[in-house]
Coordinates of C-alpha atoms in Angstrom, one line a residue:
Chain E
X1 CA -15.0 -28.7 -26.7
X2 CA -16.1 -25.7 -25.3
X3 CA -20.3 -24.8 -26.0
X4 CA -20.3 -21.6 -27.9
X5 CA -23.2 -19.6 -28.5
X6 CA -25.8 -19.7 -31.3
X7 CA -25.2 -16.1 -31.9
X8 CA -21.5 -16.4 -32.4
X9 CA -21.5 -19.3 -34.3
X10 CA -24.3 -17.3 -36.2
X11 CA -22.2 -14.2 -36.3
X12 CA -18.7 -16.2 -37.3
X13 CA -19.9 -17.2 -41.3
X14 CA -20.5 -13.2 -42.1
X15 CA -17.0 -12.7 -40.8
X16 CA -15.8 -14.9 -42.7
X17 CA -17.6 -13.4 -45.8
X18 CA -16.3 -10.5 -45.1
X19 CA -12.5 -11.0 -44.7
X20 CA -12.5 -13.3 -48.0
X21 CA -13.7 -9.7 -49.3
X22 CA -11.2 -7.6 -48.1
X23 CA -8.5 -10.5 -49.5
X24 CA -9.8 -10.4 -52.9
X25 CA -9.2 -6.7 -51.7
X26 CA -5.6 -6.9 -51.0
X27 CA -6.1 -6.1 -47.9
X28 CA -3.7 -8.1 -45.4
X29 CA -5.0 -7.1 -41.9
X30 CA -8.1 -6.0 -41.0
X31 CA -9.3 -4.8 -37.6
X32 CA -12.4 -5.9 -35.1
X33 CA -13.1 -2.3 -35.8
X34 CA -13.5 -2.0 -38.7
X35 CA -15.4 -5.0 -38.8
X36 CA -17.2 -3.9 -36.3
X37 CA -18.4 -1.3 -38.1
X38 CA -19.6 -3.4 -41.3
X39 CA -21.6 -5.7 -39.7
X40 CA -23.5 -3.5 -36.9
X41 CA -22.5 -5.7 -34.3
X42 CA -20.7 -3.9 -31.7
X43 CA -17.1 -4.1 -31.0
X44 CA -16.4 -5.5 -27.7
X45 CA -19.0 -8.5 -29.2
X46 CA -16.6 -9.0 -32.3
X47 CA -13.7 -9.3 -30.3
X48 CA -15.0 -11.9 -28.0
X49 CA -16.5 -13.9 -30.9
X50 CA -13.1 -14.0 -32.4
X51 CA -11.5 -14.7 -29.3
X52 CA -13.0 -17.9 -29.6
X53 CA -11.3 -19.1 -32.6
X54 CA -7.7 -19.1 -30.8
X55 CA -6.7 -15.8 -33.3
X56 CA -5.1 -13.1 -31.6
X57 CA -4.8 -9.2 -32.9
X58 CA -2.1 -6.9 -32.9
X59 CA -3.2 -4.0 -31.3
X60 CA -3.4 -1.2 -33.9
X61 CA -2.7 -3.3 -36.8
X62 CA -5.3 -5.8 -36.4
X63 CA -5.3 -9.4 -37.4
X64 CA -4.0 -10.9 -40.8
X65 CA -6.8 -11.4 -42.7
X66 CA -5.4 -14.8 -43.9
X67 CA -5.1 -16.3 -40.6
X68 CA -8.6 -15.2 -39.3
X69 CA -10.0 -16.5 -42.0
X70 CA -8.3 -20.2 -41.9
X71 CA -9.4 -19.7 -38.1
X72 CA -12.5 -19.5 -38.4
X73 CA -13.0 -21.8 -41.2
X74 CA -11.3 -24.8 -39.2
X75 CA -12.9 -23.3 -35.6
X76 CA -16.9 -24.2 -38.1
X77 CA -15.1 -27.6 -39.9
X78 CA -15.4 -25.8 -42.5
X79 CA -12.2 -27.2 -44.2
X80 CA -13.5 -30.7 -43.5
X81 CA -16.4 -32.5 -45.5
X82 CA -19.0 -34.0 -44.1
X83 CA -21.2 -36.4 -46.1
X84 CA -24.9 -36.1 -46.2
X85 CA -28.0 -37.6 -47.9
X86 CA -30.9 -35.1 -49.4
X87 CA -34.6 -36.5 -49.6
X88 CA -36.7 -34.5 -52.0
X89 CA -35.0 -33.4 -55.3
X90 CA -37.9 -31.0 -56.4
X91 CA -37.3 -27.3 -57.3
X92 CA -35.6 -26.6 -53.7
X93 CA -34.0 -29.9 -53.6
X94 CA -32.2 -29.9 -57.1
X95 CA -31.2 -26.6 -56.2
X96 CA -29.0 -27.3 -53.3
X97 CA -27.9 -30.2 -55.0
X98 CA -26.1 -27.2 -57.1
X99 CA -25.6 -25.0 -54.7
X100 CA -21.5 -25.0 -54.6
X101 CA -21.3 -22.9 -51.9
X102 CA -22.4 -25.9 -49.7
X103 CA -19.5 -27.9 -50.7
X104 CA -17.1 -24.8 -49.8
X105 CA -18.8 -25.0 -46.0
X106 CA -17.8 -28.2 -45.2
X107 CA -21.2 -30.2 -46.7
X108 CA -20.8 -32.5 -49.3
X109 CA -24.2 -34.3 -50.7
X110 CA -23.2 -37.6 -52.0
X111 CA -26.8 -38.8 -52.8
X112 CA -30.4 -37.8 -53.1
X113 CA -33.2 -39.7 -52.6
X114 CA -37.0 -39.2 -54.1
X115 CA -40.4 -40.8 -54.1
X116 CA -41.1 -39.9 -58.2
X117 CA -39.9 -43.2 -59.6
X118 CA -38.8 -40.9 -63.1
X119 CA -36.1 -39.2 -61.2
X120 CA -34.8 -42.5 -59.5
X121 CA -31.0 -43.2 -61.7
X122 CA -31.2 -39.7 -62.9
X123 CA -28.4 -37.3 -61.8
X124 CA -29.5 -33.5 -60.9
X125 CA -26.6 -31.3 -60.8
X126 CA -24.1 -33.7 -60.7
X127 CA -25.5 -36.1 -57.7
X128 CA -27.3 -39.3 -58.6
X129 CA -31.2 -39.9 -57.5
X130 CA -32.2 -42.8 -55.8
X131 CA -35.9 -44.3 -54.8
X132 CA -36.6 -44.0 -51.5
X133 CA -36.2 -47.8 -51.0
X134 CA -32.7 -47.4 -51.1
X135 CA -32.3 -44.8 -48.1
X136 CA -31.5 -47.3 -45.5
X137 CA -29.3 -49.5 -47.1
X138 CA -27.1 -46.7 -48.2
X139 CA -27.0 -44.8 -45.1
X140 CA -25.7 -47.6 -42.9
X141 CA -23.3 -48.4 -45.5
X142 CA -21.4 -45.1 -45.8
X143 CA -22.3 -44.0 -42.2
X144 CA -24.0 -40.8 -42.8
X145 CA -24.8 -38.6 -40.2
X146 CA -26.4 -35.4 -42.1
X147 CA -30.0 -35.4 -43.9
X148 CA -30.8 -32.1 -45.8
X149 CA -35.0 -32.3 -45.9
X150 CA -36.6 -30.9 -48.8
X151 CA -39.8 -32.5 -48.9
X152 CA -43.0 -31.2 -49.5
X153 CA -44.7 -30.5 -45.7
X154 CA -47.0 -33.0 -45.4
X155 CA -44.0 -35.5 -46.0
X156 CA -41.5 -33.8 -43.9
X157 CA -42.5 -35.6 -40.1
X158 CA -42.7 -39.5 -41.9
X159 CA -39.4 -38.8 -43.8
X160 CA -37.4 -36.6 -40.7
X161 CA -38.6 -40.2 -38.8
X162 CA -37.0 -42.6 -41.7
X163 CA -33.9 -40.7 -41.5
X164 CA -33.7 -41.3 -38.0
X165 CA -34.6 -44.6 -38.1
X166 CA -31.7 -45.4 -40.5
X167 CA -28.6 -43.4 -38.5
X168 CA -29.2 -39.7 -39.2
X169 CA -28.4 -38.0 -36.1
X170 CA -28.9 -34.2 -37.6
X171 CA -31.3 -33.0 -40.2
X172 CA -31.5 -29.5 -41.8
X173 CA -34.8 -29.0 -42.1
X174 CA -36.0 -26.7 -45.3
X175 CA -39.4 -27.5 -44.6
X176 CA -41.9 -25.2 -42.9
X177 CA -42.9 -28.2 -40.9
X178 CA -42.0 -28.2 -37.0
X179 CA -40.0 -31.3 -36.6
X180 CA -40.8 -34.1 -33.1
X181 CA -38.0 -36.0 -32.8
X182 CA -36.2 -37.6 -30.2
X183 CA -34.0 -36.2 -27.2
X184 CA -30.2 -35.8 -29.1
X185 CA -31.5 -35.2 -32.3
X186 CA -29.8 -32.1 -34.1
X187 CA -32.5 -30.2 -36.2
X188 CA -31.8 -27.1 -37.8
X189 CA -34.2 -25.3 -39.1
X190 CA -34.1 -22.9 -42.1
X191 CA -37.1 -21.3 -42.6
X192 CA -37.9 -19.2 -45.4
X193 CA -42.1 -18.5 -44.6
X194 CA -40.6 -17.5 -41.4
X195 CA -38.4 -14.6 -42.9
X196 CA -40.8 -14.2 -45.6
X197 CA -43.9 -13.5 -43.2
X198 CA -41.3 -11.1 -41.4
X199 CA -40.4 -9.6 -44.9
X200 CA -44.7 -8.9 -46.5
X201 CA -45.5 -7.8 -43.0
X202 CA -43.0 -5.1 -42.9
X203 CA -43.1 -4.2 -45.7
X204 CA -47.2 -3.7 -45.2
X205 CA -46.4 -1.7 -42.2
X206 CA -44.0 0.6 -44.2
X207 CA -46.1 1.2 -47.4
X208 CA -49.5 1.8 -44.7
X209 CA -47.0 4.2 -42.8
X210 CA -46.4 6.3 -45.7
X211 CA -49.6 6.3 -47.6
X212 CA -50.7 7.5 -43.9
X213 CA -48.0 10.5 -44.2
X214 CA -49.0 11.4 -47.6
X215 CA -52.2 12.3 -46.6
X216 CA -51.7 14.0 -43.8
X217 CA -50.3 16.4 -45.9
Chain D
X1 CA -51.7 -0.8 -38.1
X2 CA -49.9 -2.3 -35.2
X3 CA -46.4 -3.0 -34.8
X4 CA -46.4 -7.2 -34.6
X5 CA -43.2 -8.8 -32.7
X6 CA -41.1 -10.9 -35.0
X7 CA -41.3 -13.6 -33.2
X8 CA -45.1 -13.6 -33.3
X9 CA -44.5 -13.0 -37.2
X10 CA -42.0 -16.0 -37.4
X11 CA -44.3 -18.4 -35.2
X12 CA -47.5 -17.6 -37.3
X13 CA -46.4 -19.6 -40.4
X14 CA -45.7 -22.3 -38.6
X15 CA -49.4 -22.4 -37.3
X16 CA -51.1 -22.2 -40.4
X17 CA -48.5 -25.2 -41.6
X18 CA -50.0 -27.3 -38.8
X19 CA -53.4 -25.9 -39.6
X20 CA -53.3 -26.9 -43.3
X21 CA -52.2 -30.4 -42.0
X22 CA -55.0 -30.6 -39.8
X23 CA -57.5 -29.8 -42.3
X24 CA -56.3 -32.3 -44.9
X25 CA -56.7 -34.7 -42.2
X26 CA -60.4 -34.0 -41.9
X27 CA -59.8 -32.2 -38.2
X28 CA -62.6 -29.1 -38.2
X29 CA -61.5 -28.0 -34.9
X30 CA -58.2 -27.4 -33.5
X31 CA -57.4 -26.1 -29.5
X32 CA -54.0 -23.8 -28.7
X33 CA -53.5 -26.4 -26.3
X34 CA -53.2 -28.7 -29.0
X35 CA -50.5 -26.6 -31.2
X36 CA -49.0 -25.3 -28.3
X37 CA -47.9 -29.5 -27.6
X38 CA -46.9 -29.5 -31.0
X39 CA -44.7 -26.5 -31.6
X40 CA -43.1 -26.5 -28.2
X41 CA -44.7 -22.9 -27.8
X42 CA -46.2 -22.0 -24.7
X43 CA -49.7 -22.5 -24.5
X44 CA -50.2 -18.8 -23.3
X45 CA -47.8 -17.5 -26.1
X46 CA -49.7 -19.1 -28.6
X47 CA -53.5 -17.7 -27.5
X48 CA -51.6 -14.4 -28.1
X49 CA -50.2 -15.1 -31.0
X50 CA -53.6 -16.3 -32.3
X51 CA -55.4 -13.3 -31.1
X52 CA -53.5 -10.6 -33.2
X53 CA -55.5 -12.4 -35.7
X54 CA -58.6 -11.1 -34.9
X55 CA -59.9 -14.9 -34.4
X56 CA -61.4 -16.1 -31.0
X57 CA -61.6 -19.7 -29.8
X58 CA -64.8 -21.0 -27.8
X59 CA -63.6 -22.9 -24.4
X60 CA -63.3 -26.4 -24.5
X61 CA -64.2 -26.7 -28.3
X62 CA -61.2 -24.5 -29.6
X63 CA -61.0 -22.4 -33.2
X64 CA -62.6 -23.1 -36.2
X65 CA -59.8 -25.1 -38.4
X66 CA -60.8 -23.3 -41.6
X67 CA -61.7 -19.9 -40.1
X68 CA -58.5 -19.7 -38.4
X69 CA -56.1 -20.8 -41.8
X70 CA -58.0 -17.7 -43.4
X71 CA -57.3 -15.4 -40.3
X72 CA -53.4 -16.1 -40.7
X73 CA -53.3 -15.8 -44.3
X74 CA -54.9 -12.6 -44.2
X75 CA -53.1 -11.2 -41.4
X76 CA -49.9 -12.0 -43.0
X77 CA -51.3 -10.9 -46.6
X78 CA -50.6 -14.1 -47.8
X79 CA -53.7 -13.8 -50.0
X80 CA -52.9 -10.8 -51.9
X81 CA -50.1 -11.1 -54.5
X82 CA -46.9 -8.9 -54.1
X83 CA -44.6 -8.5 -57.8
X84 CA -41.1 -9.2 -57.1
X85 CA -37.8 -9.0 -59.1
X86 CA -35.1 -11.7 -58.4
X87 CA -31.5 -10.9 -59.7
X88 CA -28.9 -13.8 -60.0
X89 CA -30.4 -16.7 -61.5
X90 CA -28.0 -19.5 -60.8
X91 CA -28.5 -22.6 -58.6
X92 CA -30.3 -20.8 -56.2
X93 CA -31.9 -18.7 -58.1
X94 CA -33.7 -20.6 -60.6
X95 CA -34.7 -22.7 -57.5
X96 CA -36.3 -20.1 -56.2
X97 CA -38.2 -19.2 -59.7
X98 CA -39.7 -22.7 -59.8
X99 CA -40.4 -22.9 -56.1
X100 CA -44.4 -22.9 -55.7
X101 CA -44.4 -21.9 -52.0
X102 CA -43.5 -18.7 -52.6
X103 CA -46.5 -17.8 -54.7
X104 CA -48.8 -19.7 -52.4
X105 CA -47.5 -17.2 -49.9
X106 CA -48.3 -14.1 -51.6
X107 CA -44.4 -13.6 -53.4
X108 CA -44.9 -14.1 -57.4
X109 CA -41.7 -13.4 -59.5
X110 CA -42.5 -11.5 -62.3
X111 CA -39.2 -11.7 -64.1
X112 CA -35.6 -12.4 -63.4
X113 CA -32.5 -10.9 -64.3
X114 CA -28.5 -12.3 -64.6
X115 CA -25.5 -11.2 -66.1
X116 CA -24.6 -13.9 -67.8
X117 CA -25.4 -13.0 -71.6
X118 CA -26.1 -16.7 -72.2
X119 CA -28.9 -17.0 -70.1
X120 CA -30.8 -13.6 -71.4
X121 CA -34.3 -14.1 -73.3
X122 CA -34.4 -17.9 -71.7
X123 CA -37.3 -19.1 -69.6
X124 CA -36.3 -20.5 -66.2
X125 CA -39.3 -22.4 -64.5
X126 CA -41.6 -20.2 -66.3
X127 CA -40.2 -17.2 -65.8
X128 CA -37.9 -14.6 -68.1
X129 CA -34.5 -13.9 -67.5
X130 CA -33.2 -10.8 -68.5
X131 CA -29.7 -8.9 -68.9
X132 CA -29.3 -6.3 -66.0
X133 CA -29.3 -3.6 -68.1
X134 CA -33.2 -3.7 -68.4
X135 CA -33.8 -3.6 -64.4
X136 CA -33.8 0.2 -64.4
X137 CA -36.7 0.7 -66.6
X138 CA -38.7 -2.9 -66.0
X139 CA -38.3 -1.9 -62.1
X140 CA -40.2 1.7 -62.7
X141 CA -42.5 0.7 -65.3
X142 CA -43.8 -2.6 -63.5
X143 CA -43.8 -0.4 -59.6
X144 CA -41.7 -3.2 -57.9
X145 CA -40.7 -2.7 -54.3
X146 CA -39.5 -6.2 -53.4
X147 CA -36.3 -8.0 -54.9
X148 CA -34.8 -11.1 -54.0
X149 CA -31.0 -11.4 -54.3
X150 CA -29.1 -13.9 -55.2
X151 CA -26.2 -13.0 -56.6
X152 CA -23.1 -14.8 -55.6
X153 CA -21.3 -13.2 -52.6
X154 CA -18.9 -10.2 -54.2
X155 CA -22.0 -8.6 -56.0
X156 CA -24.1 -8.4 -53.0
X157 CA -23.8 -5.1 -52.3
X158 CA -23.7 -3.5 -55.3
X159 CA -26.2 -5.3 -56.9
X160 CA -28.8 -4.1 -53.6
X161 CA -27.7 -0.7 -54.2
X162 CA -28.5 -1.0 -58.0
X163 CA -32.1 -2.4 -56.7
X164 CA -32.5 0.7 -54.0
X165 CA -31.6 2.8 -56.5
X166 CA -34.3 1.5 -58.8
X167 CA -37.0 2.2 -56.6
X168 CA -37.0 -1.3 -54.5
X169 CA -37.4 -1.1 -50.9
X170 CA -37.5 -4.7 -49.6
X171 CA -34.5 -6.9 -50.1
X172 CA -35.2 -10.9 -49.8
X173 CA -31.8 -11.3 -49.0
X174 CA -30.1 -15.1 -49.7
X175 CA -26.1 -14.3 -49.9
X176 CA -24.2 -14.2 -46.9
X177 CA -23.3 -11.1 -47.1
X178 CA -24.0 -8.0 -44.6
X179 CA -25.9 -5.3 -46.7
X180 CA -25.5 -1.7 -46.2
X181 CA -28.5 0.1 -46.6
X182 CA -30.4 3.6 -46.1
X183 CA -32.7 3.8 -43.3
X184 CA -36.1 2.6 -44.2
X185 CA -35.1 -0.1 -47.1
X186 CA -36.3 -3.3 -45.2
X187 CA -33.5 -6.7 -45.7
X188 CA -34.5 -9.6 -44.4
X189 CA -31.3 -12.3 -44.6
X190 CA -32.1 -16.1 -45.2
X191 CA -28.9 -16.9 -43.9
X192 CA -28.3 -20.8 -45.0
X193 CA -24.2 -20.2 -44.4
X194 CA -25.3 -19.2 -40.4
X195 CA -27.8 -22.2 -40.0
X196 CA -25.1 -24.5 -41.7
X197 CA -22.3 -22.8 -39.1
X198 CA -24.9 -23.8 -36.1
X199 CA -25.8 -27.6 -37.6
X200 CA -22.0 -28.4 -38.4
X201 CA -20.7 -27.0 -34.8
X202 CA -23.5 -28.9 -32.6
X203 CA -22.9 -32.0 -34.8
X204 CA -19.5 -31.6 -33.8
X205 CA -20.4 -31.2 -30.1
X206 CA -22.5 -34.2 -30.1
X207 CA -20.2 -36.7 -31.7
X208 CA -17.1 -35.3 -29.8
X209 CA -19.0 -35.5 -26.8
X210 CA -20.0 -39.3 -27.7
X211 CA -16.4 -40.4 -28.4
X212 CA -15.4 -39.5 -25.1
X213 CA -18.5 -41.3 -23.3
X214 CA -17.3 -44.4 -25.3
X215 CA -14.1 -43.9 -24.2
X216 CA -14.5 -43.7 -20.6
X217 CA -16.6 -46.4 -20.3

């Protein structure tokens, strides 16, 4: 297996967004062009990250839309499923119990596990809850690899450390927290202060910018 | 004001995260060195970083814990309150409505909207959803500039344009989805489906990559 780069791999799921579009569309081929154009990214760039997916284009017509799209899905496992646990079914956590569009990328959360001993049996959006007492057992039993984290912060470093006590070789981390863990240890972070301190601080800069132009006039 | 790298931006929340840990754990002082070790950032980069903040550290004994958690809040105007619309309140969505970080970071949603007739005139986590039909006039009457979107994938773009065209000119964006917008509207993309493309394909790498040490062994 070839290593591909973040920023393809980054790239390839807004692709694939993309051409799903232009198949509700109708549209049978589509062109690196064209998609190109859409997404900002530049040309040469979109060609090489499809490249990578085996597909090849037709020049002038493009590529079937069809066939990129079941490229790129299998070339990100998305048409696999891959189990995983979530720990910490508050607000964030019950959502992405929900979230279908998880399931549809592969991820398939087939239990949840949380401290609040009212929400251990219950079942939030279709996946049961379970006390924390449970985790190991159950994740040595049906050999889970993925934990989703959802805990509040000052929980996230004990809890990333119990998963990978018990098996759990790659956590997506929706904490703020900056994870330690050991050397092979996947974490992927997705971090929404990050993008929401980008977000308020630009937005500061654009509002001061133009209160500054008003009155300079 | 002065133009602040993104990455400083991105890093910054991630400090006062460590910050508020330290505090809670009775720690008055705190060193760069110290969240340098922590956050894998270099020492250097991180005296910067805390600089832009006006703040300075005394040698040897480091910043003040407290002073500095007020520095970054302010600096990313975490303490002031910014209005915000969100439109689509499904999974995600009403996730988002009862999810407290965001208000302790300076987002508070002032009302939600869906198209979904069944869910207009409900309360979601304490907050009213309404049909989309009202967005026009609650938008201009209430001076929003920031919406957050999550709308599933096919009414991305139209539904941003319908918020530009409202008078928004920040876009919290949570689809997957590319948006096309005029120069000057600010997006900034929470891209799960990219960070799920990047956890799943090194995942794959890792056990792949295992199976064949096994095998050669």
């Amino acid at each position: 297996m070839v290593s591909i780069p973040v920023l393809t791999l980054k790239r390839l799921p807004q692709y694939l967004e993309l051409l799903q579009q232009f198949q509700r569309e109708g549209q049978s081929h589509v062109s690196a062009t064209r998609l190109a154009e859409i997404t900002g990214v530049h040309v040469t760039q979109v060609r090489k990250d499809l490249a990578l997916t085996g597909v090849v284009g037709v020049p002038k017509v493009g590529h079937k839309t069809a066939e990129l799209i079941e490229a790129i899905k299998s070339f990100l496992n998305w048409n696999d499923s891959s189990s995983c646990f979530l720990v910490g079914a508050g607000h964030l956590g019950s959502a992405l119990l929900g979230y279908q569009e998880l399931s549809r990328k592969g991820l398939s959360i087939v239990a949840a596990f949380d401290t609040d001993p009212a929400l251990s049996g219950t079942t939030v959006n279709g996946v049961k809850i379970y006390g924390l007492d449970r985790f190991a057992n159950l994740c040595r039993r049906l050999h889970i690899n993925i934990g989703i984290l959802t805990v509040p912060s000052e929980h996230a470093q004990a809890t990333a450390q119990m998963m990978i006590d018990n098996g759990i070789v790659a956590i997506w981390n929706f904490t703020p927290v900056h994870l330690d863990v050991p050397e092979g240890v996947i974490v992927e972070n997705v971090d929404m202060s990050a993008s929401l301190a980008v977000l308020s601080h630009r937005l500061a800069e654009k509002l001061h910018h133009e209160t500054k132009v008003e009155r300079s006039h």
